[in-house]
Amino acid sequence: MNQSKAYAEIVRKSLPVALSEEHGKKLAERLSKRCKFAPSIAEIMEEWKQMRREIYREASVYHPEPRLPYVKRQTLQQAQAVKISWHEGKRVINCHITAEVREFVHTFFPEMSDDTIRKNWLEIMNCQKDRVRELAQNSRWRTYMKLNTEGNIELVMRKIA
């Protein structure tokens, strides 16, 4: 580290071109890696010219600003409606109960109503996605749903034999 500081000082004194402190540190690090002993002025100048070429090359490359993904007007309006509903304290999940979802839920709870399914929509969807993944991976663990006394579903992992 002290060697790098010494190189930085030598570089600052020997270069005719203005050199920022940050560039001086980078140049000193490059010189300490390249040179076994104290570098000559010619080596310092050569390394500085190479470093300047790299800096200019990097600066000349066009970097476009990242574009934001296009959002449909309908999606934006739905998001705003959800935000308003959330602030009003309403439940904001817009779920469409398909026959597949209803069949999946009824494998766990045969008597569950559609209102309870809507109330626990996120947990049901998470359990269904986890089940698909576990079956595809032939996992020894399975996700199960458990209904508590308030009527909310809790997800539980169980090891299968």
PDB file of C-alpha atoms in Angstrom:
ATOM      1  CA  MET A   1       0.000   0.000   0.000  1.00  0.00           C
ATOM      2  CA  ASN A   2       2.805   2.434   0.847  1.00  0.00           C
ATOM      3  CA  GLN A   3       4.439   1.519  -2.445  1.00  0.00           C
ATOM      4  CA  SER A   4       1.247   2.553  -4.267  1.00  0.00           C
ATOM      5  CA  LYS A   5       1.230   5.916  -2.497  1.00  0.00           C
ATOM      6  CA  ALA A   6       4.850   6.475  -3.448  1.00  0.00           C
ATOM      7  CA  TYR A   7       4.090   5.620  -7.080  1.00  0.00           C
ATOM      8  CA  ALA A   8       1.115   7.980  -7.059  1.00  0.00           C
ATOM      9  CA  GLU A   9       3.363  10.803  -5.852  1.00  0.00           C
ATOM     10  CA  ILE A  10       5.997  10.034  -8.513  1.00  0.00           C
ATOM     11  CA  VAL A  11       3.302   9.944 -11.173  1.00  0.00           C
ATOM     12  CA  ARG A  12       1.790  13.268 -10.109  1.00  0.00           C
ATOM     13  CA  LYS A  13       5.156  15.000 -10.252  1.00  0.00           C
ATOM     14  CA  SER A  14       6.332  13.510 -13.547  1.00  0.00           C
ATOM     15  CA  LEU A  15       3.274  13.833 -15.795  1.00  0.00           C
ATOM     16  CA  PRO A  16       2.749  17.024 -17.771  1.00  0.00           C
ATOM     17  CA  VAL A  17      -0.956  16.308 -18.350  1.00  0.00           C
ATOM     18  CA  ALA A  18      -3.450  17.073 -15.578  1.00  0.00           C
ATOM     19  CA  LEU A  19      -4.165  13.957 -13.575  1.00  0.00           C
ATOM     20  CA  SER A  20      -6.987  13.579 -11.100  1.00  0.00           C
ATOM     21  CA  GLU A  21      -6.361  11.964  -7.765  1.00  0.00           C
ATOM     22  CA  GLU A  22      -8.560   8.998  -8.690  1.00  0.00           C
ATOM     23  CA  HIS A  23      -6.680   8.429 -11.951  1.00  0.00           C
ATOM     24  CA  GLY A  24      -3.387   8.784 -10.102  1.00  0.00           C
ATOM     25  CA  LYS A  25      -4.386   6.033  -7.694  1.00  0.00           C
ATOM     26  CA  LYS A  26      -5.453   3.748 -10.541  1.00  0.00           C
ATOM     27  CA  LEU A  27      -2.222   4.455 -12.400  1.00  0.00           C
ATOM     28  CA  ALA A  28      -0.160   3.742  -9.291  1.00  0.00           C
ATOM     29  CA  GLU A  29      -1.969   0.429  -8.782  1.00  0.00           C
ATOM     30  CA  ARG A  30      -1.369  -0.547 -12.404  1.00  0.00           C
ATOM     31  CA  LEU A  31       2.315   0.386 -12.144  1.00  0.00           C
ATOM     32  CA  SER A  32       2.786  -1.533  -8.888  1.00  0.00           C
ATOM     33  CA  LYS A  33       1.365  -4.656 -10.588  1.00  0.00           C
ATOM     34  CA  ARG A  34       3.412  -4.191 -13.746  1.00  0.00           C
ATOM     35  CA  CYS A  35       6.798  -3.042 -12.406  1.00  0.00           C
ATOM     36  CA  LYS A  36       8.875  -5.097 -10.008  1.00  0.00           C
ATOM     37  CA  PHE A  37      10.964  -2.073  -8.959  1.00  0.00           C
ATOM     38  CA  ALA A  38      10.408   1.668  -9.138  1.00  0.00           C
ATOM     39  CA  PRO A  39       9.155   2.496 -12.638  1.00  0.00           C
ATOM     40  CA  SER A  40      11.018   4.794 -14.967  1.00  0.00           C
ATOM     41  CA  ILE A  41       9.397   7.936 -16.321  1.00  0.00           C
ATOM     42  CA  ALA A  42       9.043   6.247 -19.723  1.00  0.00           C
ATOM     43  CA  GLU A  43       7.132   3.341 -18.123  1.00  0.00           C
ATOM     44  CA  ILE A  44       4.916   5.763 -16.237  1.00  0.00           C
ATOM     45  CA  MET A  45       4.162   7.727 -19.407  1.00  0.00           C
ATOM     46  CA  GLU A  46       3.479   4.556 -21.398  1.00  0.00           C
ATOM     47  CA  GLU A  47       1.077   3.253 -18.761  1.00  0.00           C
ATOM     48  CA  TRP A  48      -0.644   6.652 -18.478  1.00  0.00           C
ATOM     49  CA  LYS A  49      -1.126   6.844 -22.255  1.00  0.00           C
ATOM     50  CA  GLN A  50      -2.608   3.344 -22.255  1.00  0.00           C
ATOM     51  CA  MET A  51      -4.885   4.246 -19.380  1.00  0.00           C
ATOM     52  CA  ARG A  52      -5.998   7.458 -21.155  1.00  0.00           C
ATOM     53  CA  ARG A  53      -6.814   5.465 -24.297  1.00  0.00           C
ATOM     54  CA  GLU A  54      -8.975   3.123 -22.215  1.00  0.00           C
ATOM     55  CA  ILE A  55     -10.713   6.059 -20.527  1.00  0.00           C
ATOM     56  CA  TYR A  56     -11.443   7.768 -23.857  1.00  0.00           C
ATOM     57  CA  ARG A  57     -12.602   4.507 -25.426  1.00  0.00           C
ATOM     58  CA  GLU A  58     -14.957   3.906 -22.529  1.00  0.00           C
ATOM     59  CA  ALA A  59     -16.266   7.481 -22.700  1.00  0.00           C
ATOM     60  CA  SER A  60     -16.839   7.282 -26.459  1.00  0.00           C
ATOM     61  CA  VAL A  61     -19.051   4.181 -26.219  1.00  0.00           C
ATOM     62  CA  TYR A  62     -22.725   5.044 -26.440  1.00  0.00           C
ATOM     63  CA  HIS A  63     -24.705   3.929 -23.412  1.00  0.00           C
ATOM     64  CA  PRO A  64     -28.425   4.410 -24.062  1.00  0.00           C
ATOM     65  CA  GLU A  65     -30.623   5.245 -21.132  1.00  0.00           C
ATOM     66  CA  PRO A  66     -32.640   2.258 -20.017  1.00  0.00           C
ATOM     67  CA  ARG A  67     -36.179   2.415 -21.340  1.00  0.00           C
ATOM     68  CA  LEU A  68     -39.054   1.811 -19.043  1.00  0.00           C
ATOM     69  CA  PRO A  69     -41.237  -1.110 -20.086  1.00  0.00           C
ATOM     70  CA  TYR A  70     -44.467  -0.165 -21.802  1.00  0.00           C
ATOM     71  CA  VAL A  71     -47.472  -0.391 -19.515  1.00  0.00           C
ATOM     72  CA  LYS A  72     -50.946  -0.673 -20.979  1.00  0.00           C
ATOM     73  CA  ARG A  73     -53.437   1.987 -19.919  1.00  0.00           C
ATOM     74  CA  GLN A  74     -55.812  -0.687 -18.583  1.00  0.00           C
ATOM     75  CA  THR A  75     -53.074  -2.181 -16.387  1.00  0.00           C
ATOM     76  CA  LEU A  76     -52.197   1.255 -15.058  1.00  0.00           C
ATOM     77  CA  GLN A  77     -55.838   1.985 -14.240  1.00  0.00           C
ATOM     78  CA  GLN A  78     -56.161  -1.358 -12.452  1.00  0.00           C
ATOM     79  CA  ALA A  79     -53.046  -0.598 -10.407  1.00  0.00           C
ATOM     80  CA  GLN A  80     -54.444   2.792  -9.440  1.00  0.00           C
ATOM     81  CA  ALA A  81     -57.781   1.215  -8.473  1.00  0.00           C
ATOM     82  CA  VAL A  82     -55.952  -1.335  -6.305  1.00  0.00           C
ATOM     83  CA  LYS A  83     -54.010   1.482  -4.638  1.00  0.00           C
ATOM     84  CA  ILE A  84     -57.209   3.387  -3.855  1.00  0.00           C
ATOM     85  CA  SER A  85     -58.921   0.236  -2.534  1.00  0.00           C
ATOM     86  CA  TRP A  86     -55.893  -0.554  -0.395  1.00  0.00           C
ATOM     87  CA  HIS A  87     -55.954   2.902   1.207  1.00  0.00           C
ATOM     88  CA  GLU A  88     -59.669   2.522   1.888  1.00  0.00           C
ATOM     89  CA  GLY A  89     -58.981  -0.748   3.718  1.00  0.00           C
ATOM     90  CA  LYS A  90     -60.753  -2.992   1.218  1.00  0.00           C
ATOM     91  CA  ARG A  91     -59.508  -6.369   0.080  1.00  0.00           C
ATOM     92  CA  VAL A  92     -57.841  -5.759  -3.268  1.00  0.00           C
ATOM     93  CA  ILE A  93     -57.366  -9.185  -4.794  1.00  0.00           C
ATOM     94  CA  ASN A  94     -59.188  -9.601  -8.086  1.00  0.00           C
ATOM     95  CA  CYS A  95     -59.509 -13.349  -8.468  1.00  0.00           C
ATOM     96  CA  HIS A  96     -61.310 -15.387 -11.057  1.00  0.00           C
ATOM     97  CA  ILE A  97     -62.109 -18.811  -9.681  1.00  0.00           C
ATOM     98  CA  THR A  98     -61.682 -21.376 -12.431  1.00  0.00           C
ATOM     99  CA  ALA A  99     -62.764 -25.009 -12.324  1.00  0.00           C
ATOM    100  CA  GLU A 100     -59.102 -26.013 -11.965  1.00  0.00           C
ATOM    101  CA  VAL A 101     -58.615 -23.811  -8.892  1.00  0.00           C
ATOM    102  CA  ARG A 102     -61.881 -24.962  -7.362  1.00  0.00           C
ATOM    103  CA  GLU A 103     -60.907 -28.616  -7.936  1.00  0.00           C
ATOM    104  CA  PHE A 104     -57.490 -28.035  -6.344  1.00  0.00           C
ATOM    105  CA  VAL A 105     -59.035 -26.404  -3.271  1.00  0.00           C
ATOM    106  CA  HIS A 106     -61.659 -29.132  -2.930  1.00  0.00           C
ATOM    107  CA  THR A 107     -58.922 -31.788  -2.722  1.00  0.00           C
ATOM    108  CA  PHE A 108     -58.014 -30.212   0.621  1.00  0.00           C
ATOM    109  CA  PHE A 109     -61.356 -28.771   1.748  1.00  0.00           C
ATOM    110  CA  PRO A 110     -64.386 -30.360   0.001  1.00  0.00           C
ATOM    111  CA  GLU A 111     -66.894 -27.948   1.588  1.00  0.00           C
ATOM    112  CA  MET A 112     -65.054 -24.627   0.987  1.00  0.00           C
ATOM    113  CA  SER A 113     -67.192 -21.808  -0.426  1.00  0.00           C
ATOM    114  CA  ASP A 114     -66.169 -19.349  -3.133  1.00  0.00           C
ATOM    115  CA  ASP A 115     -66.067 -16.475  -0.618  1.00  0.00           C
ATOM    116  CA  THR A 116     -63.515 -18.350   1.490  1.00  0.00           C
ATOM    117  CA  ILE A 117     -61.531 -19.145  -1.652  1.00  0.00           C
ATOM    118  CA  ARG A 118     -61.461 -15.431  -2.547  1.00  0.00           C
ATOM    119  CA  LYS A 119     -60.461 -14.549   1.002  1.00  0.00           C
ATOM    120  CA  ASN A 120     -57.484 -16.947   0.861  1.00  0.00           C
ATOM    121  CA  TRP A 121     -56.650 -16.482  -2.816  1.00  0.00           C
ATOM    122  CA  LEU A 122     -52.930 -15.752  -2.396  1.00  0.00           C
ATOM    123  CA  GLU A 123     -52.282 -18.740  -0.161  1.00  0.00           C
ATOM    124  CA  ILE A 124     -54.168 -21.047  -2.520  1.00  0.00           C
ATOM    125  CA  MET A 125     -52.236 -19.782  -5.553  1.00  0.00           C
ATOM    126  CA  ASN A 126     -48.914 -20.145  -3.713  1.00  0.00           C
ATOM    127  CA  CYS A 127     -49.773 -23.676  -2.642  1.00  0.00           C
ATOM    128  CA  GLN A 128     -50.786 -24.607  -6.180  1.00  0.00           C
ATOM    129  CA  LYS A 129     -47.558 -23.224  -7.699  1.00  0.00           C
ATOM    130  CA  ASP A 130     -45.469 -24.934  -5.024  1.00  0.00           C
ATOM    131  CA  ARG A 131     -47.245 -28.242  -5.642  1.00  0.00           C
ATOM    132  CA  VAL A 132     -46.565 -28.076  -9.385  1.00  0.00           C
ATOM    133  CA  ARG A 133     -42.880 -27.329  -8.736  1.00  0.00           C
ATOM    134  CA  GLU A 134     -42.550 -30.077  -6.120  1.00  0.00           C
ATOM    135  CA  LEU A 135     -44.123 -32.686  -8.371  1.00  0.00           C
ATOM    136  CA  ALA A 136     -41.926 -31.636 -11.310  1.00  0.00           C
ATOM    137  CA  GLN A 137     -38.789 -31.911  -9.175  1.00  0.00           C
ATOM    138  CA  ASN A 138     -39.981 -35.150  -7.541  1.00  0.00           C
ATOM    139  CA  SER A 139     -39.346 -33.520  -4.163  1.00  0.00           C
ATOM    140  CA  ARG A 140     -39.641 -35.384  -0.860  1.00  0.00           C
ATOM    141  CA  TRP A 141     -41.516 -32.373   0.576  1.00  0.00           C
ATOM    142  CA  ARG A 142     -45.079 -31.280  -0.142  1.00  0.00           C
ATOM    143  CA  THR A 143     -46.930 -28.065   0.583  1.00  0.00           C
ATOM    144  CA  TYR A 144     -50.283 -28.499   2.313  1.00  0.00           C
ATOM    145  CA  MET A 145     -53.006 -26.080   3.292  1.00  0.00           C
ATOM    146  CA  LYS A 146     -54.386 -25.933   6.797  1.00  0.00           C
ATOM    147  CA  LEU A 147     -57.498 -23.967   7.779  1.00  0.00           C
ATOM    148  CA  ASN A 148     -57.308 -22.150  11.110  1.00  0.00           C
ATOM    149  CA  THR A 149     -60.206 -21.142  13.363  1.00  0.00           C
ATOM    150  CA  GLU A 150     -60.596 -17.662  11.778  1.00  0.00           C
ATOM    151  CA  GLY A 151     -61.104 -19.206   8.337  1.00  0.00           C
ATOM    152  CA  ASN A 152     -57.643 -18.315   7.041  1.00  0.00           C
ATOM    153  CA  ILE A 153     -55.466 -20.796   5.216  1.00  0.00           C
ATOM    154  CA  GLU A 154     -51.947 -21.464   6.417  1.00  0.00           C
ATOM    155  CA  LEU A 155     -49.342 -23.225   4.286  1.00  0.00           C
ATOM    156  CA  VAL A 156     -47.484 -26.146   5.845  1.00  0.00           C
ATOM    157  CA  MET A 157     -44.578 -28.209   4.504  1.00  0.00           C
ATOM    158  CA  ARG A 158     -44.558 -31.959   5.164  1.00  0.00           C
ATOM    159  CA  LYS A 159     -42.052 -34.618   4.317  1.00  0.00           C
ATOM    160  CA  ILE A 160     -43.481 -37.544   2.425  1.00  0.00           C
ATOM    161  CA  ALA A 161     -42.233 -41.102   2.883  1.00  0.00           C
TER     162      ALA A 161
END
